[in-house]
Each structure stands twice: as C-alpha cells, then as structure tokens.
Amino acid sequence: MTQTDALPTDALVVYLSCEFGLTQNLPIYSGGLGMLAGDHLKAASDLGVPLVGVGLFYAHGYFRQELSPDGHQVAAYDRNDPAQMPLQLVTDAAGEPLEVAVTLVGEAVRLRVWRYDVGTVPLYLLDTDVEGNSADARAITDTLYGGDRITRIRQEMVLGVGAWRLLRALKQAPTVLHLNEGHSAFVQVERLRELVNVKGMTLDEGLDALRRGCVFTTHTPVPAGNEQFTTELISEYLTPILTEIGLPLSRFLELGRVTPDGDGFGMTPFALRTTQAANGVAQLHGEVAREMWAPMWPDLKVKDVPIGAVTNGVHAPTWTGRPVAALLEGAGIDVAARPQDTPWGSARDIDAAAVWAAKNTARQELITALPGALEGTGASDADIATAAGLHPDALTIGFARRFATYKRAGLLFSDLARLERLVGDAERPVQVLFAGKAHPADSEGQALMAHVVEWTRTSALRDRMVFLVGYDMDLAQRLVAGVDVWLNNPRRPQEASGTSGMKAALNGALNVSIPDGWWPEADPGTGWTIGDEAWAEQGVERDAKDAESLYALLEGEVVPTFYDRDADGVPVRWIEMSRNAIAGAGEFFTTARMVDQYVREYYVPADRASRALPTGGL
Ligand SMILES: *Cc1c(COP(=O)(O)O)cnc(C)c1O
C-alpha cells in the first residue's frame, strides 16, 4: 500500500459482529454474515491490517440440522465447551479471569471473555455464562438467533456495550470502529456515555463526535433482517443509561427511526445516523439500500443518499479446495495476497487438461465423502444410498443456502416432468445436491425444505438428487470445491450479495444465477444469467418466468457445454469458462481485495476523523 492509502501503524480497527464463521471447531455462526466476518478477520491478518474482532460466545451456537424420518428439519443443540475449543480465557494483570459488566434493567451482568487468534488478529468473545450471574443472565449468550425479543435486546446490549467496556479494560486505543450489521450498534450508546460523562463533552458535542471514526455495513434489504425493537423494550433497557447521559428517550428513539413520527427502534437507522460512512455489500445492493433508506434523508436525491458499496469477497485460502489450490500454486499465484500483488490472470493460461483433471478429482472427492458426511445426521438409509450411488463424472449442480423463502429453493422443481427429463438423460446425466437450514422459527422455510426433501425422494428423481443434511462450513467447503455448477435463484433484488457463488467460482465452478447480489459484477463468461433485470415484477408470474429461463439455460447451454468434449475428452469451452471463473474470482471476489478496499475507502478516512477529535481517537 502507498503512504496515503495505508493506516498508520498505531491505528486500531475494532470490528463488531454477532456471528463469526472461522472454523467448524468454533460453531458460533449461522450463515453468510458470519462467514463474511470470519473471512474479514482472516484477510486482515493476511494483509497485516491492525484489527481486533469482538463477538459473543454462544454456549449452544446455532442449531445443528438433523432430519426426521419423514424429511422434516429437527434442530439439535450441541453444547460448546470452551475447554474443548481453541479458546483462551482472557485474564487481567493479576492473572485472574478478566471480567467486564453490563447493567441490564438493574442487574449487573458479568461477562467473561474468550480469545481466539485468527493469525495476528485477536477475536474476543463475550460470555455471560458466569458463576454468580442469575440463571436468566447466564442464558443470554446461550444461542445465536434463538430466544425471543427480550433475549435479543439483551444479547445486543451485551455485544455493543460489553465490547466497548472490554476494549477499555484491555487498555486498547481504537481509531476506527466497524459495525458489521446493526446488531452491535448499542456500542454507540456506551460511547456516547463515555464522551459525555467521562470526556466531558456536551450532549450535542458528544452526538457529533460519536459518528467520527465509525463505519457501518448493512447486509440485507429483507425487512426481517433489519433488526427492530419495540419502543417498550428500548425504554426498559436503555432508559438507565440514557438518564446517565442526559439524553431524553424521545430524542434517542428518533435516532432509530426512519422519520421522527415512525415507531419502534431500528438498529439500521440508528447505525446509519451514528456512523460517518456506510455501505452495502454489492454495487446493486448499494443502490437498493440507498433507495430503501432514502426517506431518512428527505432533502437528498436517492443517488446522493450516503450509503456506498463494497462488494463482498471470500477468503481464498479457506475456500479454494486442494485440487484447484495446487493448480494456482503451480501458476505462481499467492491466494492470500491482494489481487494487485499476485498474477491471478495467469489462471487463464493453465493447461485445459490439467484444469479438467483437477475438476474431476474435486468432484470425485466430494462424491466419495458424502455418504460418510451424512452418517449420524438423521439422513435416511435411502438418502445415504443415493449419495453413495452418485456418478463421479456426471454434471453436478449444487444449491446450498438458507431456506429463506426469497431464495426460492423450490424453483428447480417448478416443472417436475421437465426436471425428470433433464436429470434422467442417460447420455448426459445431471445430478443435483441440495443443502441448507431453515431458521427454527421460520415455518414457511421449514415447509419448503420438507418439500425439497420429498421431491428429491420421488422415484423419478431419487437417483440423481439428494438433500444433504447439516449444511455447515465443512459441507460448504466440500460442495463449492466439488460441484460443476452453482445455482442461485433468489427473488431479485433481495440477495444483497451472496458469497457462496464466489467460493464456487474460485474453484472453477460456473454460476447459474439470477442477476442479483454480486453476480451482475462478475464476468459474464463465467456462467449464465437466469431471467432478466426487470425487478418491478414480483410474485408468481416472475417465478414462472425465471423457472422457464432456468430450464432453458440448463437444457440449451449448461448441459451441452459440459458434455461437448474434444478428442481427449476435455470439454474445451467449459474449461475456458472455468479458468475465467477462477481468475475472475481471484481478481475481484476475495476478502483480500475487499479488506484492502475497506482500508483505503473507509478505514483511512475514519482513522483521520477520529484522530482529529479532541479525544485524539475513539
Ligand atoms: C458461504 C456460506 C454461506 C453464504 O452463502 P450465500 O451465498 O450467501 O447463501 C452460508 N452458509 C455457509 C455455511 C457458507 O459457507
């Protein structure tokens, strides 16, 4: 990095997130948001960015998925025993466990702190399961995205307020604060208290200073993904600290509302109002987010709404499977480096036969591993037999994502007869692997999942399709490495980014995707686009059109390209696209590029702004 776009050596970025997906041995994540946070820390370590993460340690994490005999999701909760995990208890100068406290409705809840080192980046995890806390308090950090609204506000108070108290207890001097989603935004209440009550600012000075040095990333246009609390809950939990600060509740509520006459309290508006810069997670999502939050800035044109975009990426060393990683190493590519520092483009020159051999190996490794991976998950014997009987050389399509209904996991089943013809072609076989969890409170998502399981079990499809129970980081790594095609068919424009397709592309899989999230930014020569960009139209008609387009692409483009072989059996055009996918993903869709971009466009200006404050930092 040059002098002007690098952070000073004494800078410190604090990155807050309610989930982190780093390794399967530390199951404190649910899905894409957590994976992104984990990959962010890994890339920060690779690039030497001075950053610390803070999150929560969940005793039961997110649920582990099992399947009932009739194909319905069963949520199992394993206890995370910190002693069995790669965690250290953080201690104070006297060697005693470090404790910080957060007061919740009159109860001082004590937190202990676990540390997990991501290379050079420490991740601190706050845990309320401390002896001496009430049973209710001990349960606050029990499950990720579990419990009711009260649990959620308690978790978010612990995360936000607790994170800042921890940093002070550790005598850290942050210069940049990055809120990854709105869940952690209560940190700003604790910071305001400090600015006013400790640093002696007036309320207005404090409110102005609060934003400087802070960056917020919003992750979803789906309303349910934007955290909202009732006025009653906010009043109950925040009044004590607001009284201390001297900030009237009514004024605080306005900070969490799109317009002053709105109701409830939204963490996204609050985060937008208390940070100096904000961004969405793909160019299209930036546009959608500006439109969505424009009513907060009635005097601005939508294009001037202060929400930018940093397109997500994935951590290439984590997500590149062994066969493709070996090819890249052979081509002199350092997968951990910033794209400008390593020759990703040379992936386009790797010998086609070598790429094809690597892809065959990767698919075979995936298929060989599946029956074992399904043992003990509640998968039926018949499902395990299907997995064992999959064809090692057949065109293999992967669809693995949360069963949120907007992701339309059932789209491929819109016309069963047509699907049967497609997968049942004896000369050009196609097989499809499904995976994904539905949130335990999302009954629609669970019903959809049960339908998908049922469809894959019908006699005409069962040899070629299987639902893989227990989508997690391990299974995701196997799938993205081994499949030929990654399918993504959400309702546009609800998929803010989607990162699984980037992981697949890094491994040379071709994406078949709705033009949503990251996909419009990808090189069109690395896959196929379902439907068109018209997004005014929604609902049943749109679904039917997209399904038609999906079938037509699979029949007319994907299958013929995959099975069009030269004299040596190599699908030449497919491999050309596959090499483009690898190079294109490496050149842009990695967290090495993403973190570098955050540093230059967001952290450096934030660092300068916080240093210009009378406090000389945060
Ligand atoms: C990458 C990943 C996700 C996010 O994928 P989307 O494309 O956003 O659906 C979710 N879960 C796991 C386990 C992942 O590895």
XYZ file of C-alpha atoms and ligand atoms in Angstrom:
633
model
C 0.000 0.000 0.000
C 1.179 3.526 -0.617
C 1.638 6.011 2.232
C -1.645 7.812 1.630
C -3.890 4.776 1.499
C -2.368 2.842 4.366
C -3.381 3.018 8.001
C -0.812 4.497 10.389
C 0.959 1.783 12.362
C -0.714 2.850 15.596
C -4.210 2.641 14.103
C -6.590 0.069 15.505
C -9.788 -1.067 13.829
C -12.433 -2.675 16.024
C -14.759 -4.972 14.100
C -18.029 -5.964 15.781
C -20.277 -8.766 14.623
C -22.837 -11.006 16.294
C -21.508 -14.038 14.434
C -18.148 -15.212 13.168
C -17.592 -18.238 10.925
C -13.922 -19.128 11.240
C -13.707 -22.871 11.609
C -16.127 -25.720 12.169
C -14.465 -26.182 15.579
C -15.896 -22.854 16.719
C -19.571 -23.079 15.709
C -20.713 -19.542 16.566
C -22.105 -18.683 13.144
C -25.316 -19.195 11.252
C -24.569 -18.411 7.627
C -23.318 -15.807 5.206
C -22.966 -12.898 7.647
C -20.786 -14.959 9.958
C -18.700 -16.397 7.145
C -18.069 -12.922 5.838
C -16.996 -11.720 9.294
C -14.669 -14.698 9.689
C -13.187 -14.177 6.243
C -12.752 -10.448 7.008
C -10.596 -11.260 10.049
C -8.551 -13.821 8.125
C -7.825 -11.376 5.321
C -6.988 -8.618 7.807
C -4.401 -10.953 9.284
C -3.031 -11.888 5.846
C -2.685 -8.214 4.904
C -1.359 -7.030 8.263
C -4.289 -4.715 8.962
C -4.324 -3.749 12.675
C -7.739 -5.081 13.642
C -9.458 -6.803 16.546
C -12.816 -8.533 16.381
C -15.407 -8.692 19.156
C -18.413 -11.011 19.200
C -20.339 -13.314 21.508
C -19.518 -16.808 22.678
C -22.689 -18.889 22.383
C -22.959 -21.912 24.666
C -25.147 -23.657 22.105
C -24.279 -21.752 18.958
C -26.717 -22.021 16.083
C -28.580 -25.304 15.788
C -27.203 -28.408 14.114
C -29.597 -29.714 11.494
C -30.983 -33.213 11.653
C -33.777 -34.755 9.658
C -36.807 -36.656 10.947
C -37.671 -39.895 9.119
C -40.386 -38.065 7.179
C -37.964 -35.409 5.984
C -38.639 -32.519 8.359
C -35.915 -30.462 9.933
C -35.024 -31.209 13.540
C -32.961 -28.602 15.402
C -30.305 -30.145 17.658
C -28.250 -28.021 20.031
C -24.772 -29.201 20.996
C -23.080 -27.629 23.954
C -19.955 -25.691 23.060
C -17.449 -26.494 25.756
C -14.846 -23.719 25.681
C -12.303 -26.072 27.258
C -12.552 -28.280 24.162
C -12.214 -25.361 21.766
C -9.259 -23.385 20.521
C -10.021 -20.593 23.028
C -8.113 -18.889 25.809
C -9.791 -17.266 28.792
C -8.659 -13.646 28.885
C -7.072 -12.713 32.221
C -6.218 -9.436 33.908
C -2.826 -8.203 35.134
C -3.177 -10.312 38.283
C -3.793 -13.440 36.211
C -7.445 -13.595 37.257
C -10.177 -14.045 34.635
C -10.888 -10.612 33.186
C -14.451 -9.532 33.797
C -16.497 -6.667 32.489
C -20.091 -5.896 33.423
C -23.145 -4.608 31.591
C -26.189 -3.435 33.538
C -29.499 -4.746 32.231
C -32.649 -3.498 33.942
C -30.903 -3.089 37.269
C -28.902 -6.316 37.111
C -25.141 -6.069 36.711
C -24.429 -8.903 34.296
C -20.830 -10.072 34.474
C -19.064 -11.175 31.315
C -16.026 -13.349 30.917
C -14.035 -13.134 27.742
C -12.588 -15.751 25.430
C -9.875 -15.078 22.917
C -9.363 -16.818 19.602
C -6.389 -15.813 17.489
C -7.001 -15.528 13.769
C -3.364 -15.316 12.713
C -2.319 -11.919 14.046
C -5.903 -10.751 14.615
C -7.424 -11.413 18.038
C -11.118 -12.177 18.276
C -12.675 -11.565 21.708
C -15.882 -13.389 22.561
C -18.096 -12.181 25.400
C -19.817 -14.799 27.504
C -22.479 -14.256 30.198
C -22.346 -17.846 31.467
C -20.500 -16.777 34.585
C -20.992 -18.122 38.078
C -22.749 -15.525 40.215
C -24.955 -14.270 37.359
C -28.656 -15.078 37.608
C -29.865 -18.055 35.580
C -31.514 -15.616 33.158
C -28.316 -13.661 32.732
C -26.248 -16.820 32.227
C -28.575 -17.791 29.404
C -28.186 -14.524 27.468
C -25.392 -15.855 25.263
C -26.896 -19.329 25.004
C -27.929 -19.476 21.352
C -27.330 -17.448 18.206
C -30.566 -16.034 16.755
C -32.553 -18.068 19.300
C -34.855 -16.897 22.062
C -37.350 -14.061 21.981
C -37.121 -10.294 21.559
C -36.028 -9.864 25.163
C -33.156 -12.282 24.682
C -32.211 -10.467 21.522
C -32.071 -6.996 23.047
C -30.116 -8.400 25.990
C -27.636 -10.042 23.615
C -27.228 -6.841 21.645
C -26.689 -4.777 24.784
C -24.051 -7.269 25.903
C -22.375 -7.214 22.500
C -22.392 -3.446 21.989
C -21.885 -2.094 25.498
C -19.770 -5.070 26.555
C -17.424 -4.754 23.581
C -16.572 -1.155 24.411
C -16.070 -1.863 28.119
C -13.817 -4.768 27.188
C -11.650 -2.613 24.931
C -11.265 -0.075 27.731
C -10.462 -2.844 30.226
C -7.798 -4.093 27.806
C -6.451 -0.515 27.544
C -6.839 -0.573 23.780
C -6.910 2.668 21.834
C -9.152 2.131 18.804
C -9.135 4.666 15.995
C -11.786 3.022 13.791
C -14.997 1.220 14.702
C -16.642 -1.026 12.101
C -20.179 -2.269 12.787
C -20.808 -5.390 10.747
C -24.628 -5.194 10.601
C -26.743 -3.279 13.098
C -26.763 -5.897 15.892
C -23.796 -4.286 17.633
C -24.934 -0.663 17.299
C -25.670 -0.209 21.032
C -21.913 0.251 21.310
C -22.696 3.827 20.307
C -24.769 4.355 23.439
C -21.863 3.324 25.633
C -19.504 5.502 23.595
C -21.846 8.463 23.944
C -21.941 7.894 27.698
C -18.149 7.941 27.741
C -17.888 11.062 25.571
C -20.335 12.977 27.752
C -19.795 11.597 31.252
C -16.079 10.770 31.124
C -14.606 13.040 28.450
C -16.765 15.972 29.454
C -18.435 16.781 26.130
C -21.854 18.383 25.996
C -24.625 16.198 24.644
C -24.502 17.903 21.245
C -20.716 17.702 21.060
C -20.954 14.044 22.036
C -23.578 13.262 19.405
C -21.443 14.917 16.747
C -18.213 13.240 17.850
C -19.942 9.857 18.057
C -20.058 9.400 14.292
C -16.441 10.220 13.619
C -14.245 7.213 13.099
C -17.187 4.842 12.671
C -18.183 2.728 9.679
C -21.345 0.690 9.218
C -22.040 -2.133 6.784
C -25.664 -3.029 6.078
C -26.216 -6.545 4.780
C -29.755 -7.093 3.667
C -32.725 -5.425 2.014
C -35.035 -8.044 3.549
C -37.025 -6.179 6.257
C -36.803 -9.043 8.792
C -33.025 -8.891 8.511
C -33.010 -5.306 9.739
C -33.274 -5.536 13.500
C -36.161 -3.633 15.063
C -37.179 -3.331 18.719
C -40.408 -2.022 20.218
C -40.418 1.332 21.975
C -41.318 -0.501 25.200
C -38.250 -2.739 25.078
C -35.976 0.161 24.227
C -37.430 2.181 27.065
C -36.989 -0.681 29.530
C -33.399 -1.492 28.578
C -31.967 1.875 27.581
C -33.585 4.355 29.976
C -30.999 3.882 32.769
C -28.009 4.613 30.537
C -29.844 7.404 28.684
C -30.646 9.022 32.030
C -26.979 8.861 32.960
C -26.094 10.581 29.701
C -28.940 13.075 29.957
C -30.361 12.082 26.585
C -34.188 12.099 26.578
C -35.703 8.813 25.437
C -37.738 10.619 22.766
C -34.598 12.057 21.196
C -32.888 8.676 21.300
C -35.877 6.991 19.650
C -35.669 9.447 16.759
C -32.148 8.230 16.060
C -33.573 4.752 15.457
C -36.440 5.810 13.234
C -36.600 6.475 9.523
C -38.775 9.529 10.183
C -39.461 11.184 13.558
C -43.094 10.060 13.531
C -42.175 6.416 12.904
C -42.498 3.752 15.561
C -40.236 1.232 17.259
C -36.478 1.485 17.045
C -34.475 0.188 14.102
C -30.843 -0.757 14.535
C -30.132 0.073 10.877
C -31.330 3.715 11.045
C -29.543 4.055 14.393
C -26.301 2.723 12.920
C -26.684 4.915 9.820
C -27.183 8.012 11.988
C -24.272 7.321 14.316
C -21.527 6.470 11.810
C -19.658 8.676 9.374
C -19.809 6.241 6.447
C -21.976 3.301 5.474
C -22.014 0.739 2.724
C -23.955 -2.100 1.170
C -22.271 -5.317 0.110
C -22.511 -5.251 -3.716
C -22.978 -2.427 -6.209
C -26.615 -3.381 -6.788
C -27.199 -3.703 -3.049
C -25.744 -0.227 -2.574
C -28.400 1.086 -4.975
C -31.146 -0.890 -3.272
C -30.023 0.297 0.169
C -29.941 3.956 -0.942
C -33.474 3.600 -2.217
C -34.596 1.728 0.891
C -33.219 4.272 3.387
C -33.739 7.414 1.280
C -36.692 8.573 3.446
C -34.126 9.219 6.211
C -32.680 11.986 4.006
C -35.763 13.745 2.597
C -33.628 16.576 1.201
C -31.360 14.335 -0.858
C -31.833 12.698 -4.218
C -31.720 8.916 -3.916
C -28.372 8.746 -5.702
C -26.885 11.083 -3.072
C -28.011 9.056 -0.054
C -24.768 8.441 1.849
C -24.580 4.672 1.502
C -21.804 3.364 -0.702
C -20.886 -0.165 -1.688
C -18.024 -2.538 -1.053
C -18.717 -5.789 -2.818
C -18.167 -8.781 -0.567
C -15.431 -11.301 -1.098
C -14.346 -14.654 0.271
C -11.089 -15.743 1.873
C -9.406 -17.610 -0.958
C -7.087 -19.785 1.196
C -10.148 -21.009 3.148
C -12.406 -21.679 0.194
C -10.122 -22.964 -2.540
C -10.191 -26.752 -2.489
C -6.988 -28.749 -2.723
C -7.089 -29.651 -6.446
C -7.526 -26.065 -7.664
C -5.214 -24.691 -4.966
C -2.470 -26.935 -6.338
C -3.022 -25.557 -9.858
C -2.840 -21.984 -8.575
C 0.309 -22.639 -6.664
C 1.796 -24.090 -9.833
C 0.863 -20.880 -11.671
C 2.696 -18.785 -9.075
C -0.452 -17.293 -7.569
C -0.466 -16.397 -3.870
C -4.130 -16.837 -2.975
C -3.798 -14.800 0.233
C -2.330 -11.721 -1.482
C -4.111 -8.587 -2.624
C -5.116 -9.065 -6.280
C -2.770 -6.282 -7.402
C 0.133 -8.149 -5.807
C -0.227 -11.571 -7.418
C -0.854 -12.751 -11.008
C -4.416 -14.137 -10.773
C -4.768 -13.582 -14.524
C -2.302 -16.389 -15.197
C -5.010 -18.830 -14.065
C -6.433 -18.271 -17.563
C -3.324 -19.869 -19.070
C -3.317 -23.059 -17.024
C -3.386 -26.089 -19.309
C -7.021 -27.069 -20.046
C -6.401 -30.772 -19.490
C -4.857 -30.020 -16.089
C -7.877 -27.925 -15.072
C -10.244 -30.657 -16.232
C -8.282 -33.271 -14.289
C -8.414 -31.105 -11.162
C -12.155 -30.575 -11.540
C -12.708 -34.318 -11.958
C -10.638 -35.036 -8.871
C -12.539 -32.408 -6.881
C -15.940 -33.796 -7.926
C -14.858 -37.344 -7.126
C -13.528 -36.298 -3.711
C -16.842 -34.641 -2.934
C -18.924 -37.603 -4.015
C -16.737 -40.089 -2.180
C -17.001 -38.071 1.039
C -20.782 -37.589 1.013
C -22.055 -40.906 2.436
C -19.715 -40.578 5.416
C -20.687 -36.951 5.937
C -24.355 -37.964 6.116
C -23.889 -40.646 8.792
C -25.449 -39.661 12.103
C -27.410 -36.724 10.680
C -30.750 -38.476 10.502
C -30.395 -38.823 6.735
C -32.361 -41.904 5.688
C -30.574 -45.055 4.557
C -32.069 -44.428 1.153
C -30.580 -40.900 1.040
C -27.194 -42.271 2.039
C -27.518 -44.944 -0.653
C -28.348 -42.221 -3.196
C -25.263 -40.271 -2.154
C -23.155 -43.424 -2.458
C -24.598 -44.071 -5.909
C -23.917 -40.629 -7.376
C -21.977 -40.617 -10.579
C -18.383 -39.372 -10.231
C -18.333 -37.968 -13.780
C -21.855 -36.551 -14.152
C -22.552 -32.835 -14.368
C -23.086 -31.935 -10.721
C -25.136 -28.922 -9.668
C -25.017 -27.536 -6.132
C -27.683 -25.478 -4.371
C -26.861 -24.764 -0.748
C -28.277 -21.818 1.112
C -30.542 -20.843 3.943
C -34.130 -21.877 3.296
C -35.354 -18.316 3.434
C -38.307 -18.271 1.062
C -36.925 -15.444 -1.095
C -34.096 -17.762 -2.117
C -36.671 -19.991 -3.864
C -35.136 -23.412 -3.213
C -38.150 -24.943 -4.939
C -37.746 -23.132 -8.265
C -35.962 -26.038 -9.938
C -38.968 -28.241 -9.118
C -41.488 -25.973 -10.858
C -41.978 -28.461 -13.707
C -41.286 -31.949 -12.430
C -41.642 -33.718 -15.784
C -39.140 -31.373 -17.383
C -36.753 -31.794 -14.459
C -37.033 -35.588 -14.707
C -36.084 -35.456 -18.388
C -33.156 -33.219 -17.610
C -31.597 -35.270 -14.825
C -32.622 -38.621 -16.253
C -30.809 -38.261 -19.592
C -28.764 -41.467 -19.837
C -26.146 -39.996 -22.191
C -25.730 -36.686 -20.449
C -26.620 -37.254 -16.793
C -27.161 -34.386 -14.383
C -27.247 -34.650 -10.611
C -28.201 -32.055 -8.030
C -27.041 -31.666 -4.439
C -29.197 -29.603 -2.088
C -28.327 -28.360 1.377
C -29.367 -25.604 3.743
C -31.025 -24.866 7.040
C -34.300 -23.090 7.761
C -34.431 -20.867 10.842
C -36.235 -22.798 13.624
C -38.852 -20.030 13.844
C -39.397 -19.870 10.076
C -42.210 -22.324 9.491
C -42.535 -21.398 5.804
C -38.839 -22.046 5.261
C -39.087 -25.376 7.054
C -42.104 -26.402 5.000
C -40.232 -25.539 1.811
C -37.268 -27.585 2.981
C -39.507 -30.581 3.676
C -40.905 -30.227 0.142
C -37.450 -30.222 -1.373
C -36.536 -33.334 0.620
C -39.746 -35.005 -0.543
C -39.155 -34.097 -4.184
C -35.603 -35.429 -4.110
C -37.019 -38.680 -2.754
C -39.578 -39.267 -5.519
C -38.737 -42.319 -7.567
C -38.035 -40.476 -10.803
C -35.520 -38.124 -9.209
C -34.044 -40.011 -6.316
C -31.010 -41.489 -8.051
C -29.917 -38.074 -9.211
C -30.802 -35.776 -6.365
C -30.092 -35.750 -2.699
C -30.693 -33.366 0.154
C -27.538 -33.198 2.253
C -28.464 -32.768 5.901
C -26.428 -30.462 8.140
C -25.164 -27.589 5.983
C -22.167 -26.156 7.787
C -18.741 -24.801 6.979
C -17.251 -28.262 6.341
C -20.010 -29.252 3.947
C -19.851 -25.844 2.253
C -16.127 -26.272 1.648
C -16.666 -29.694 0.115
C -19.569 -28.569 -2.054
C -18.027 -25.437 -3.528
C -14.848 -27.347 -4.291
C -16.535 -30.290 -5.987
C -19.582 -29.157 -7.941
C -19.549 -28.072 -11.596
C -22.406 -25.585 -11.359
C -23.559 -23.357 -8.512
C -27.216 -22.448 -8.691
C -28.566 -19.215 -7.231
C -32.166 -18.244 -7.892
C -33.405 -15.686 -5.352
C -36.087 -13.097 -5.990
C -34.253 -10.051 -7.248
C -33.159 -7.789 -5.587
C -33.351 -9.438 -2.178
C -29.967 -11.194 -2.212
C -27.675 -8.424 -1.036
C -24.512 -10.187 -2.135
C -24.381 -13.970 -1.771
C -20.882 -15.261 -1.255
C -21.244 -18.987 -1.851
C -21.189 -18.400 -5.617
C -17.837 -16.634 -5.258
C -16.471 -19.641 -3.388
C -17.658 -21.938 -6.171
C -16.179 -19.674 -8.856
C -12.802 -19.699 -7.101
C -12.898 -23.455 -7.564
C -13.741 -23.202 -11.240
C -17.463 -23.959 -10.926
C -19.736 -21.996 -13.250
C -22.539 -19.954 -11.744
C -26.121 -20.100 -12.967
C -27.672 -17.147 -11.232
C -30.384 -14.541 -11.119
C -28.800 -11.117 -11.841
C -28.798 -10.280 -8.146
C -26.200 -9.592 -5.456
C -22.624 -9.993 -6.661
C -23.481 -11.724 -9.943
C -24.071 -8.624 -12.148
C -20.467 -7.635 -11.343
C -18.992 -10.960 -12.447
C -17.546 -11.624 -15.898
C -20.479 -12.975 -17.961
C -18.131 -15.545 -19.460
C -18.025 -17.394 -16.144
C -21.587 -18.696 -16.093
C -25.172 -17.964 -17.143
C -27.792 -15.473 -16.038
C -31.335 -16.606 -15.265
C -34.126 -14.284 -16.412
C -33.630 -10.566 -16.780
C -33.166 -7.497 -14.683
C -36.779 -6.343 -14.567
C -37.490 -6.065 -10.894
C -40.738 -4.247 -10.761
C -42.432 -7.542 -11.434
C -42.678 -9.941 -8.498
C -44.687 -12.923 -7.370
C -45.991 -15.997 -9.134
C -45.559 -14.697 -12.678
C -41.980 -13.755 -12.068
C -41.293 -17.169 -10.545
C -42.753 -18.886 -13.617
C -40.630 -16.776 -15.977
C -37.463 -17.398 -14.005
C -38.166 -21.145 -13.871
C -38.653 -21.216 -17.648
C -35.392 -19.362 -18.135
C -33.580 -21.696 -15.739
C -34.747 -24.846 -17.551
C -33.933 -23.364 -20.939
C -30.413 -22.486 -19.815
C -29.765 -25.896 -18.321
C -31.097 -27.727 -21.385
C -29.752 -25.426 -24.052
C -26.455 -24.174 -22.652
C -25.181 -25.773 -19.477
C -25.620 -29.468 -20.283
C -24.463 -29.199 -23.938
C -21.379 -27.175 -22.982
C -20.392 -29.608 -20.250
C -20.774 -32.653 -22.486
C -19.166 -31.144 -25.589
C -15.774 -32.905 -25.486
C -12.683 -32.807 -27.689
C -10.796 -35.914 -28.852
C -9.154 -36.206 -25.422
C -12.469 -35.994 -23.605
C -11.922 -32.399 -22.411
C -14.929 -30.030 -22.501
C -12.891 -27.227 -24.031
C -15.363 -24.359 -23.852
C -16.423 -25.337 -20.340
C -12.832 -25.298 -19.151
C -12.252 -21.931 -20.750
C -15.170 -20.569 -18.724
C -13.930 -22.405 -15.654
C -10.470 -20.826 -15.887
C -12.099 -17.415 -16.346
C -14.189 -18.086 -13.250
C -11.112 -18.883 -11.167
C -9.167 -15.866 -12.423
C -12.149 -13.510 -12.190
C -12.980 -14.582 -8.624
C -9.357 -14.203 -7.589
C -9.014 -10.799 -9.218
C -12.034 -9.322 -7.519
C -14.212 -11.512 -5.280
C -11.788 -12.205 -2.459
C -11.611 -10.695 1.018
C -8.020 -9.683 0.193
C -9.491 -7.192 -2.310
C -12.432 -6.405 -0.055
C -10.429 -5.648 3.100
C -7.923 -3.637 1.061
C -10.856 -1.603 -0.268
C -12.311 -1.096 3.227
C -8.911 0.130 4.371
C -8.477 2.636 1.557
C -12.049 3.896 1.206
C -13.414 3.615 4.747
C -10.835 2.926 7.451
C -8.238 5.528 6.424
C -10.763 8.411 6.359
C -12.351 7.151 9.599
C -8.953 6.905 11.266
C -8.180 10.513 10.274
C -11.543 11.730 11.520
C -11.231 10.125 14.937
C -7.696 11.463 15.396
C -8.976 14.975 14.654
C -11.335 14.779 17.631
C -10.317 16.432 20.909
C -10.020 12.870 22.247
C -7.371 12.087 19.573
C -9.034 8.771 18.736
C -12.144 6.851 19.675
C -20.696 -19.026 2.239
C -21.679 -19.606 3.163
C -22.943 -19.029 3.291
C -23.380 -17.814 2.500
O -23.847 -18.192 1.256
P -24.912 -17.373 0.397
O -24.370 -17.374 -0.963
O -24.989 -16.004 0.977
O -26.175 -18.120 0.506
C -23.842 -19.608 4.175
N -23.515 -20.692 4.885
C -22.314 -21.282 4.782
C -22.023 -22.484 5.591
C -21.362 -20.750 3.924
O -20.157 -21.317 3.836
